[in-house]
PDB file of C-alpha atoms in Angstrom:
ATOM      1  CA  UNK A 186      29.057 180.246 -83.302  1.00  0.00           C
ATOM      2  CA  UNK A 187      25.736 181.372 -82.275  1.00  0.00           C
ATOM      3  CA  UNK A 188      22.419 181.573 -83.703  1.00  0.00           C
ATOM      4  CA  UNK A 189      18.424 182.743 -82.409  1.00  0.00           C
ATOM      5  CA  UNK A 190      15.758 180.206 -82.621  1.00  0.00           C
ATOM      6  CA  UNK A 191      12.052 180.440 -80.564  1.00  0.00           C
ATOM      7  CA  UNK A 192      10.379 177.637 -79.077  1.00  0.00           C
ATOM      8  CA  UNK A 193       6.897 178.020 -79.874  1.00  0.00           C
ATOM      9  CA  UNK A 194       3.831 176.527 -77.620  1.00  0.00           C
ATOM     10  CA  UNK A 195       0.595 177.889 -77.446  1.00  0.00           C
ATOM     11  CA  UNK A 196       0.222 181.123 -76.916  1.00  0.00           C
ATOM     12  CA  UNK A 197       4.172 181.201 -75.377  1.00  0.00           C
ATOM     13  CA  UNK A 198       7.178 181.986 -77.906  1.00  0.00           C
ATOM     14  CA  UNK A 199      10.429 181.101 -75.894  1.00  0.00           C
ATOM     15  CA  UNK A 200      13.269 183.308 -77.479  1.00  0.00           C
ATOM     16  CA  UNK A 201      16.389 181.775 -77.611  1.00  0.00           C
ATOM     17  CA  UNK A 202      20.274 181.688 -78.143  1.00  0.00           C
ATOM     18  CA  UNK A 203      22.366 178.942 -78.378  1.00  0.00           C
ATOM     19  CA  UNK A 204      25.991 178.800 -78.685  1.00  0.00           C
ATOM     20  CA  UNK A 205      27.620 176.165 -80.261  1.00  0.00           C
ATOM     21  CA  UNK A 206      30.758 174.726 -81.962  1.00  0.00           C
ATOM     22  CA  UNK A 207      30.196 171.826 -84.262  1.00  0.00           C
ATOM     23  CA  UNK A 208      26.154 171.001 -83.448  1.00  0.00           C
ATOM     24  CA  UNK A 209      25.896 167.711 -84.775  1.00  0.00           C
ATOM     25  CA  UNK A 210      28.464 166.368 -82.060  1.00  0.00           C
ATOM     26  CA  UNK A 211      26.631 166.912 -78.972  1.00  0.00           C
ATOM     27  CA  UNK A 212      27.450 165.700 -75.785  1.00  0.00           C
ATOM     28  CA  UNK A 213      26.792 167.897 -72.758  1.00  0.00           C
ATOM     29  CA  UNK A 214      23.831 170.791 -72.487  1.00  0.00           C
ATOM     30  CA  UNK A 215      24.116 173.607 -70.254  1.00  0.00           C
ATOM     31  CA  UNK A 216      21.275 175.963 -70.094  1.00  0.00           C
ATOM     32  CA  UNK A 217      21.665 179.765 -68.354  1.00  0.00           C
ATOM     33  CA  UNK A 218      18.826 181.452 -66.744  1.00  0.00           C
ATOM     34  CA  UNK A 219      19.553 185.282 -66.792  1.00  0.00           C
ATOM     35  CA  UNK A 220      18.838 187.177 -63.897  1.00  0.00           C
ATOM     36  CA  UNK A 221      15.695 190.201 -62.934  1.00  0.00           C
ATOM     37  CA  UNK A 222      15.638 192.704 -65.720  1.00  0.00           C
ATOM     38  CA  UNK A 223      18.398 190.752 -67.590  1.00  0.00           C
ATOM     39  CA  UNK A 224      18.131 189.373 -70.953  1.00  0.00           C
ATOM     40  CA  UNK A 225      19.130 186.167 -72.877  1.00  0.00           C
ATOM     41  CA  UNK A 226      22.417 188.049 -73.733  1.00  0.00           C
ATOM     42  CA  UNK A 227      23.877 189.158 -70.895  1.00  0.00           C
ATOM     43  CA  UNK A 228      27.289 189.225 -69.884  1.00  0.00           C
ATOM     44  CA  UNK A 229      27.665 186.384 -67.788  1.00  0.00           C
ATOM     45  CA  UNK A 230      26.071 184.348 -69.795  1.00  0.00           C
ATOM     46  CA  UNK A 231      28.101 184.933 -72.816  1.00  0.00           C
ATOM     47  CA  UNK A 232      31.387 184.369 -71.104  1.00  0.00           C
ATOM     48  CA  UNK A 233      30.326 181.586 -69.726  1.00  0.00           C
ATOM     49  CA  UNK A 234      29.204 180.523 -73.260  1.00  0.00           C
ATOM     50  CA  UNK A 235      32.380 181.313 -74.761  1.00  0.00           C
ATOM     51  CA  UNK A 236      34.504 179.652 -72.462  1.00  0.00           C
ATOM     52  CA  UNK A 237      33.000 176.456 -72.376  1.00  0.00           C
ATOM     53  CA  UNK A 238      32.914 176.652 -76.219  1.00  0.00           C
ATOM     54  CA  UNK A 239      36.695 177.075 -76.117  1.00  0.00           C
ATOM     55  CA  UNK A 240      37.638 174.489 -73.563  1.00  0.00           C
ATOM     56  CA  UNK A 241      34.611 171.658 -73.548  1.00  0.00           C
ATOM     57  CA  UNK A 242      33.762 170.642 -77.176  1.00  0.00           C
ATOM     58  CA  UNK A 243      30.286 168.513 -77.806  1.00  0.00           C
ATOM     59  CA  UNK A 244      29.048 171.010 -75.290  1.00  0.00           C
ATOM     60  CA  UNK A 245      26.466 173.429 -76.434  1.00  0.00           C
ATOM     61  CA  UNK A 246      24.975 176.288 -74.163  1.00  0.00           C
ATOM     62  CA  UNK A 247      21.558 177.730 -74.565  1.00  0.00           C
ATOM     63  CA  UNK A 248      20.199 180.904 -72.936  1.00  0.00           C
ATOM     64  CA  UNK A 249      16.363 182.596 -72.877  1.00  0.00           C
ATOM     65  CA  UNK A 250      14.635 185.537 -72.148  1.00  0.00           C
ATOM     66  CA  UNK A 251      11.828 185.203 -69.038  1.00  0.00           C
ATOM     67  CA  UNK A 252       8.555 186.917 -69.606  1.00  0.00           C
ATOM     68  CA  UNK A 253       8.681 190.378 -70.065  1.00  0.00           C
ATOM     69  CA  UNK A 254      12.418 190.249 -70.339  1.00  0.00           C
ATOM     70  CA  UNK A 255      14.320 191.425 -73.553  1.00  0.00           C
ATOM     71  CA  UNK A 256      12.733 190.435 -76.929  1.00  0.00           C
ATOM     72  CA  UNK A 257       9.635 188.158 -75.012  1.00  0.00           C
ATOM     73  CA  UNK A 258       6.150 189.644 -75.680  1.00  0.00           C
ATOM     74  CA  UNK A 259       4.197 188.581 -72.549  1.00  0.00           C
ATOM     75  CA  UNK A 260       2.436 191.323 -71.322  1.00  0.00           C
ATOM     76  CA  UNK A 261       2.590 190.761 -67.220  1.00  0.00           C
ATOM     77  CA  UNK A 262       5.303 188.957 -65.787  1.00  0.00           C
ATOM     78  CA  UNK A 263       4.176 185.980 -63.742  1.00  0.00           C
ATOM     79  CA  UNK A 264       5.855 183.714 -61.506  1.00  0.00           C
ATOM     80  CA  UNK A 265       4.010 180.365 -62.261  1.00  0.00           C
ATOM     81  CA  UNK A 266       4.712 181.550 -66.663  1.00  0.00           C
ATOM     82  CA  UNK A 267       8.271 181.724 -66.018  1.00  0.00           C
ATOM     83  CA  UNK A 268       8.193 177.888 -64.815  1.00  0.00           C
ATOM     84  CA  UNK A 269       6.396 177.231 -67.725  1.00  0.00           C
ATOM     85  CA  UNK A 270       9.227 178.726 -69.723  1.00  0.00           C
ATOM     86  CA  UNK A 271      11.772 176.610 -68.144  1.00  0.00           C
ATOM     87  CA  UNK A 272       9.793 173.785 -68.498  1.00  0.00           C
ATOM     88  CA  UNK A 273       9.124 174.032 -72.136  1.00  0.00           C
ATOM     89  CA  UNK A 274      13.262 174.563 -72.375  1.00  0.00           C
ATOM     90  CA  UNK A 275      13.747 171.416 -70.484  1.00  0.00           C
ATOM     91  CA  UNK A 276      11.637 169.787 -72.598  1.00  0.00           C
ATOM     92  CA  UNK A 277      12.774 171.301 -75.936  1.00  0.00           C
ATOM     93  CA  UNK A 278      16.636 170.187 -74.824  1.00  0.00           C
ATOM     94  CA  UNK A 279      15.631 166.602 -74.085  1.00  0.00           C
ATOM     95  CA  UNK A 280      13.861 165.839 -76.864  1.00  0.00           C
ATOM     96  CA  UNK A 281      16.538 167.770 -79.310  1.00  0.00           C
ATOM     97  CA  UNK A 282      19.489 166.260 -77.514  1.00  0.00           C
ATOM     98  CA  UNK A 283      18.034 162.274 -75.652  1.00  0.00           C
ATOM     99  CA  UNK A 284      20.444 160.926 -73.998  1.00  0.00           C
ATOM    100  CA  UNK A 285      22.969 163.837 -72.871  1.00  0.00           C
ATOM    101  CA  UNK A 286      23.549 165.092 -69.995  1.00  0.00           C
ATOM    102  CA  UNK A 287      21.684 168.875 -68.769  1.00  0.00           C
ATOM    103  CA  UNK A 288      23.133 171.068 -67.159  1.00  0.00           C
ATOM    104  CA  UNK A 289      21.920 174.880 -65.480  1.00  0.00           C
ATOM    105  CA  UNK A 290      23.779 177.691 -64.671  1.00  0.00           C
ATOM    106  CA  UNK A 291      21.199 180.564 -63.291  1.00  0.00           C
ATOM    107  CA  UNK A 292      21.354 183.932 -61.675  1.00  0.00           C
ATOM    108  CA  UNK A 293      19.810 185.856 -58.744  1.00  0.00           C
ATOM    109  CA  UNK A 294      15.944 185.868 -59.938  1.00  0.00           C
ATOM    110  CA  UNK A 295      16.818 183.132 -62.703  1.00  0.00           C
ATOM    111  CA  UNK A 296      17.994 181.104 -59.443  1.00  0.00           C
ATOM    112  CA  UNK A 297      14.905 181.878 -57.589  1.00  0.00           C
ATOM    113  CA  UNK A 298      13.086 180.361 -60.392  1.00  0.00           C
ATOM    114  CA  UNK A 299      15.376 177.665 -60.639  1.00  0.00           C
ATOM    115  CA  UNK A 300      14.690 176.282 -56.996  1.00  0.00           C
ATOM    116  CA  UNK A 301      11.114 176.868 -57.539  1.00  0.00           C
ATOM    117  CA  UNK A 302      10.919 174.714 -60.512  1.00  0.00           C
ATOM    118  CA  UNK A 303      12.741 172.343 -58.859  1.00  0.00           C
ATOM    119  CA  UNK A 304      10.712 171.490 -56.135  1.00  0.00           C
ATOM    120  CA  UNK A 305       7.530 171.813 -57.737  1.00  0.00           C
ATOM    121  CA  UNK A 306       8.929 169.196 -60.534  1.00  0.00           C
ATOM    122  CA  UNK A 307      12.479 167.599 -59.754  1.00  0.00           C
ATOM    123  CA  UNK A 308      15.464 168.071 -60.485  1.00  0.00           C
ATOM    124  CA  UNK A 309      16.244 167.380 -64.279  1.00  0.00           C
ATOM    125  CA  UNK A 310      19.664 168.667 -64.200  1.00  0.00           C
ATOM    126  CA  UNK A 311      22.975 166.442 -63.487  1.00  0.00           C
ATOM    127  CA  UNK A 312      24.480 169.874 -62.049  1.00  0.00           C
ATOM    128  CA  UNK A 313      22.997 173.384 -61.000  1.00  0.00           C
ATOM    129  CA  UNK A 314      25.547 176.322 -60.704  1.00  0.00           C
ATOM    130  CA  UNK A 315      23.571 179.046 -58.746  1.00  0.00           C
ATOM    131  CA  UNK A 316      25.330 182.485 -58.871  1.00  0.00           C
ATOM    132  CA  UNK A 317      23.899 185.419 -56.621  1.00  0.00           C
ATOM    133  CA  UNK A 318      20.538 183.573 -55.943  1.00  0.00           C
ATOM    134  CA  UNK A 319      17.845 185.440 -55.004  1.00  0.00           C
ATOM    135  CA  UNK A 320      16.440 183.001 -52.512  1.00  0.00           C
ATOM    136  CA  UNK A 321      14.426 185.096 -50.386  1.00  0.00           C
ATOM    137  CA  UNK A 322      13.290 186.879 -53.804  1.00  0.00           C
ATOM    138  CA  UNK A 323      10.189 189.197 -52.428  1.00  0.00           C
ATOM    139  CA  UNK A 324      12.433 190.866 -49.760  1.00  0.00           C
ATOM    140  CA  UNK A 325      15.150 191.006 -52.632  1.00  0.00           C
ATOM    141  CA  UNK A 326      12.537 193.107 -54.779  1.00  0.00           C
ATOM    142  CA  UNK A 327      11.090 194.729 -52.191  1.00  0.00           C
ATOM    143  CA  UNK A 328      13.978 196.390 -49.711  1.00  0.00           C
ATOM    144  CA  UNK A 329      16.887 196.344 -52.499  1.00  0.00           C
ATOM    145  CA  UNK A 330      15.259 197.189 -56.080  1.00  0.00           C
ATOM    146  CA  UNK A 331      11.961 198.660 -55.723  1.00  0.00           C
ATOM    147  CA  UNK A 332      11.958 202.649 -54.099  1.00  0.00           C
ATOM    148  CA  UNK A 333       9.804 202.891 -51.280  1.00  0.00           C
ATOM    149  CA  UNK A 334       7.894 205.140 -53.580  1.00  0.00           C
ATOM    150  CA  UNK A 335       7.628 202.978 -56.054  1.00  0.00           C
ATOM    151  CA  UNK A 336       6.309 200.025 -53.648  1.00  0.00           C
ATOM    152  CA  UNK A 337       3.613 202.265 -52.070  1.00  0.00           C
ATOM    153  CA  UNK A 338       2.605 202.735 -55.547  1.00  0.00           C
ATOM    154  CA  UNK A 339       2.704 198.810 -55.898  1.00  0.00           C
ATOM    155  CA  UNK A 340       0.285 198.264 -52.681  1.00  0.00           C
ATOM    156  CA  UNK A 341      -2.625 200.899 -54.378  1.00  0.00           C
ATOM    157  CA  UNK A 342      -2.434 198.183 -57.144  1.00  0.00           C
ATOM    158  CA  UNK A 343      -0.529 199.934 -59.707  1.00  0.00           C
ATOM    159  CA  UNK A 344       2.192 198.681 -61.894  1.00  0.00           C
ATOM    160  CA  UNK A 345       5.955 200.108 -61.805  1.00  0.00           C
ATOM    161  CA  UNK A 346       8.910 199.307 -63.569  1.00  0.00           C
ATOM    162  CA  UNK A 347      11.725 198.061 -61.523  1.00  0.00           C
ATOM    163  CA  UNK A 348      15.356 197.065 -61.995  1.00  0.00           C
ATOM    164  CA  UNK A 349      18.400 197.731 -63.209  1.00  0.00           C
ATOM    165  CA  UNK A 350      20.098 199.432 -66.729  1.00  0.00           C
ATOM    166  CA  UNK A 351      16.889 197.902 -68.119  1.00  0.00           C
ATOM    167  CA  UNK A 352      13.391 197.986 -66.422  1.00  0.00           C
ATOM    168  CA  UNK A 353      10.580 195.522 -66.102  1.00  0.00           C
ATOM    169  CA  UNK A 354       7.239 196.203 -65.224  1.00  0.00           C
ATOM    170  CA  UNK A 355       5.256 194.639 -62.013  1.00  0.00           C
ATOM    171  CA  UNK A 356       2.250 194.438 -60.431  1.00  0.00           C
ATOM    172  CA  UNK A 357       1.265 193.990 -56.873  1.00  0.00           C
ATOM    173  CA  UNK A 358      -0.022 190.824 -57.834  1.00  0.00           C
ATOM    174  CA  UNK A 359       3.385 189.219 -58.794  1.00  0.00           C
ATOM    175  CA  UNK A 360       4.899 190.469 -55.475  1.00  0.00           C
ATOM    176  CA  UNK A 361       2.617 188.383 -53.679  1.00  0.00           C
ATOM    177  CA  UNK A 362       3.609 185.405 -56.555  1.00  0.00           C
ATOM    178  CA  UNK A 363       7.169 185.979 -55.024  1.00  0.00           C
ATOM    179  CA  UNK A 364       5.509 186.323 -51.413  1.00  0.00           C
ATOM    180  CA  UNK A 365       3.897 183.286 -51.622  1.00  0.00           C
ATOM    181  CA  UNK A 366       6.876 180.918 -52.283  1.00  0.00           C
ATOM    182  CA  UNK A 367       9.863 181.847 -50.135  1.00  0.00           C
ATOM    183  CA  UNK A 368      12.607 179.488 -50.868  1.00  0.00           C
ATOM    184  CA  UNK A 369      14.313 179.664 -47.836  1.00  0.00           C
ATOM    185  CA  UNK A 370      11.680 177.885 -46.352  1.00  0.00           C
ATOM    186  CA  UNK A 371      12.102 174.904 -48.574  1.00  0.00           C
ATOM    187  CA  UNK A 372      14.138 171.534 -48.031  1.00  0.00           C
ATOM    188  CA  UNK A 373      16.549 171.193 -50.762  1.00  0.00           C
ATOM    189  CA  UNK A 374      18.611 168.760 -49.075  1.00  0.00           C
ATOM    190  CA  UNK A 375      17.999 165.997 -51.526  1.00  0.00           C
ATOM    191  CA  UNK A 376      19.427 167.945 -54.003  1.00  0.00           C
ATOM    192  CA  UNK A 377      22.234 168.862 -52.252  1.00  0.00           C
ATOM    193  CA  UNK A 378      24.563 166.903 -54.085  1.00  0.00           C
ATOM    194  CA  UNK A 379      23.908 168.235 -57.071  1.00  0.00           C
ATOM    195  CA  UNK A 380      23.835 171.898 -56.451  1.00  0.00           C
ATOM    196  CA  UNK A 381      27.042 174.690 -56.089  1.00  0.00           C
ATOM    197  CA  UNK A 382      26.133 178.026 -54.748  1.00  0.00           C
ATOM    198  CA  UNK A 383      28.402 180.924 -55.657  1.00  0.00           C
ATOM    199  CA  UNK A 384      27.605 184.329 -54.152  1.00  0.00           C
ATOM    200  CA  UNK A 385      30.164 187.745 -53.202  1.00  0.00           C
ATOM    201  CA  UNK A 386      30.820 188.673 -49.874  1.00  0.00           C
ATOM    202  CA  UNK A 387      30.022 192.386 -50.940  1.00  0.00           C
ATOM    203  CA  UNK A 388      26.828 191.597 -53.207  1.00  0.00           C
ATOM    204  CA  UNK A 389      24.397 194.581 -52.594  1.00  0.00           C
ATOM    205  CA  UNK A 390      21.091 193.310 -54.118  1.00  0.00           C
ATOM    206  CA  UNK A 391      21.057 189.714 -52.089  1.00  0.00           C
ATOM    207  CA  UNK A 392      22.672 189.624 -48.684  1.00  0.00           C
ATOM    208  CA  UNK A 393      25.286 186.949 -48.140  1.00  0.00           C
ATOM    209  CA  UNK A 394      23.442 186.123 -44.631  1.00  0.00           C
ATOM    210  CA  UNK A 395      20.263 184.964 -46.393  1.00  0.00           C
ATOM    211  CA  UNK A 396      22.418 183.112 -48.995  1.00  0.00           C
ATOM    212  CA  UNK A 397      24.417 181.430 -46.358  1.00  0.00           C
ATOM    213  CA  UNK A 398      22.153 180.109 -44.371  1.00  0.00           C
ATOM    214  CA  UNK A 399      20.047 178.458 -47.078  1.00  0.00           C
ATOM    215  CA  UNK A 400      23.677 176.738 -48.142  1.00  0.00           C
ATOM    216  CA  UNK A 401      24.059 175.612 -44.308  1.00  0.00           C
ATOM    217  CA  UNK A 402      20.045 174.374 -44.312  1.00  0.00           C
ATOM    218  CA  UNK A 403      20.312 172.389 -46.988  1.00  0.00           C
ATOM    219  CA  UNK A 404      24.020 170.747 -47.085  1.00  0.00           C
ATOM    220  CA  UNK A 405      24.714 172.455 -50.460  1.00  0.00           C
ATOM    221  CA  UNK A 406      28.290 173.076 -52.165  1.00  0.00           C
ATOM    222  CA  UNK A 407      29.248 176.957 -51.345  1.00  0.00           C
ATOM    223  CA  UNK A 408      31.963 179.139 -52.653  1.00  0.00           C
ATOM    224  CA  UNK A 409      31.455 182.807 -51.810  1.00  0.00           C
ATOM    225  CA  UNK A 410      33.614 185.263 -53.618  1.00  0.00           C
ATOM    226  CA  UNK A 411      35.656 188.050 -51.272  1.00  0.00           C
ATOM    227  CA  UNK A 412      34.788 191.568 -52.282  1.00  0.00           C
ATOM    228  CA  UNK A 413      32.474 190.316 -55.086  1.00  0.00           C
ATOM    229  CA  UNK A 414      29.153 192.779 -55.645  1.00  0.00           C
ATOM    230  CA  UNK A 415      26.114 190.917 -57.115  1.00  0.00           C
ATOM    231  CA  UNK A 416      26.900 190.863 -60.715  1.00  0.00           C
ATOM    232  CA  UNK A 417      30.656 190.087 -60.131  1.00  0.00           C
ATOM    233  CA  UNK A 418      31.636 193.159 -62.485  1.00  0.00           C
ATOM    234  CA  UNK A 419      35.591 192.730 -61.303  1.00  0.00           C
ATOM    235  CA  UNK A 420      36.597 190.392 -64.609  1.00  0.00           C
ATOM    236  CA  UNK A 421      38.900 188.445 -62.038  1.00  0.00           C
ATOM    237  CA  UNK A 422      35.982 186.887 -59.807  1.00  0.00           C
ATOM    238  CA  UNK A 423      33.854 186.631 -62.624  1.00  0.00           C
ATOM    239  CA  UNK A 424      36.872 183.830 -63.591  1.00  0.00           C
ATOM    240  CA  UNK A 425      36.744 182.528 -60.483  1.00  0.00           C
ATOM    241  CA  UNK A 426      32.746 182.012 -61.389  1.00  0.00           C
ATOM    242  CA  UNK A 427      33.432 180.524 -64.543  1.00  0.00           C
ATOM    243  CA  UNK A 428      36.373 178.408 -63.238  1.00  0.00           C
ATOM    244  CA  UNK A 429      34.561 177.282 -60.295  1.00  0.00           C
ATOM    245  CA  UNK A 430      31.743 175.813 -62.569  1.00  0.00           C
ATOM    246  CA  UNK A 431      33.258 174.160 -65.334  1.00  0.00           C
ATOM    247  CA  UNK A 432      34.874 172.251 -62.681  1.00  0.00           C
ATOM    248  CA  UNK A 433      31.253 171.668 -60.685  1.00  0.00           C
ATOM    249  CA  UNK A 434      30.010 170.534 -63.942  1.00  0.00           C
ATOM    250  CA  UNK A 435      32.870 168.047 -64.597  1.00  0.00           C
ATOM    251  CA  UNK A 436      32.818 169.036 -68.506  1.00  0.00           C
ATOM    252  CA  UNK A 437      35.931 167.094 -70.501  1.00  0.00           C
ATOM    253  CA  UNK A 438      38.419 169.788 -71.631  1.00  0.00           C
ATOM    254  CA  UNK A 439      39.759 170.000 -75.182  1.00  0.00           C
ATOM    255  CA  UNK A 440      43.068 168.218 -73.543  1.00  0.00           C
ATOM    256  CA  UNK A 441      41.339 165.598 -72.239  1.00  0.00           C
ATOM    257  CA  UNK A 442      39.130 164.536 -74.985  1.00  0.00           C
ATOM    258  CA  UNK A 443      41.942 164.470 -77.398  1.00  0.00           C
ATOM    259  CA  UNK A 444      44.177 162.433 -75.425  1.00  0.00           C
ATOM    260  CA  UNK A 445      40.886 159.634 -75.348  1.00  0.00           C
ATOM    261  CA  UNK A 446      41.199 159.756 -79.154  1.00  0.00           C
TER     262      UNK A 446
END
């Protein structure tokens, strides 16, 4: 089952799904980050959703839209807001579920995000599934999804829409947001342990050279995906995604919590 709720706080409304089998037996949270342009529905997400639904019960999964992404009403889109975001859902999940354990799975830009929050205000999570990040984020935006047009536009400090099936508009100003904190220069080794990497060989929006050297700087878990392009539209390595982190995140199957019974 699924349902829509908002977190409300200030003058932020957090949209939100969550996906859930029987709510009032909660064990395990895993929240999804969506990626640039994406929305709290996507694809990925969903499957993900579903499958852990089907195999992991007490586990519920809750997804968002960033500013200025799908049904949000934030008028500029803002680095430093989307933090906010993800720390009002950290805090909304804690305080609705004490006690169990978090978990994130995030993608390209919602990855980004992910490491910044994390090193400007720990790690919260038990296990982080990053798929496609965006680590070097500005050169992401800036090379592979803005035009050349479009970013001379940008640098006369004018806003363009940028990205995918759906757009998102962008100012010059949030470039340099994205300029200013370049993840790959960041030491994530102490949260190495807790963080898998998944990324395809073939992805055209992030280059597997950036990805793979931030995996080799900072000692994390890496699995990259032959032939996979960045959203991993080829169902078959989109299972390998999903396979590879439901076993990262060390959820109990439906087998294995009824043989405990």
């Amino acid at each position: 089952m699924k349902k829509e709720f908002c977190i409300e706080d200030g003058c932020y409304q957090v949209k939100c799904r969550l996906f859930f089998g029987d709510e009032d037996s909660v064990d395990h949270v895993v929240l999804c980050c969506h990626g640039f342009a994406g929305t709290k529905e996507s694809r990925a997400s969903t499957l993900l959703a579903e499958r852990i639904l089907s195999k992991c019960p007490g586990t519920v999964v809750v997804t968002f839209d960033w500013p200025c992404h799908g049904k949000d009403a934030q008028r500029e889109l803002k680095s430093d807001v989307c933090c906010t975001y993800m720390g009002l859902m950290v805090k909304y999940l804690l305080e609705k579920y004490p006690g169990r354990a978090l978990y994130l799975y995030a993608t390209s830009f919602g990855a980004y995000l992910t490491l910044r929050y994390i090193h400007e205000n720990g790690n919260p999570f038990r296990k982080i599934v990053l798929r496609s990040p965006a680590v070097n984020m500005y050169d992401v935006l800036t090379k592979n999804i803005i035009s050349p047009d479009d970013l001379a536009v940008l640098q006369k400090g004018q806003d363009v829409l940028a990205g995918f099936a759906r757009k998102v508009q962008i100012s010059n100003r949030f470039c340099d947001e994205l300029r200013a904190f370049d993840a790959t220069q960041i030491d994530y080794s102490m949260f190495a342990d807790a963080i898998l990497v998944i990324h395809g060989t073939s992805d055209e929006i992030v280059p597997i050279d950036a990805v793979f050297s931030f995996v080799k700087k900072n000692s994390t878990s890496f699995i990259p995906v032959e032939g996979a392009d960045h959203r991993f539209i080829d169902p078959g390595q989109m299972e390998v995604v999903i396979k590879e982190t439901l076993a990262f995140f060390g959820l109990p199957c439906a087998s294995e919590v009824k043989g405990t019974r």
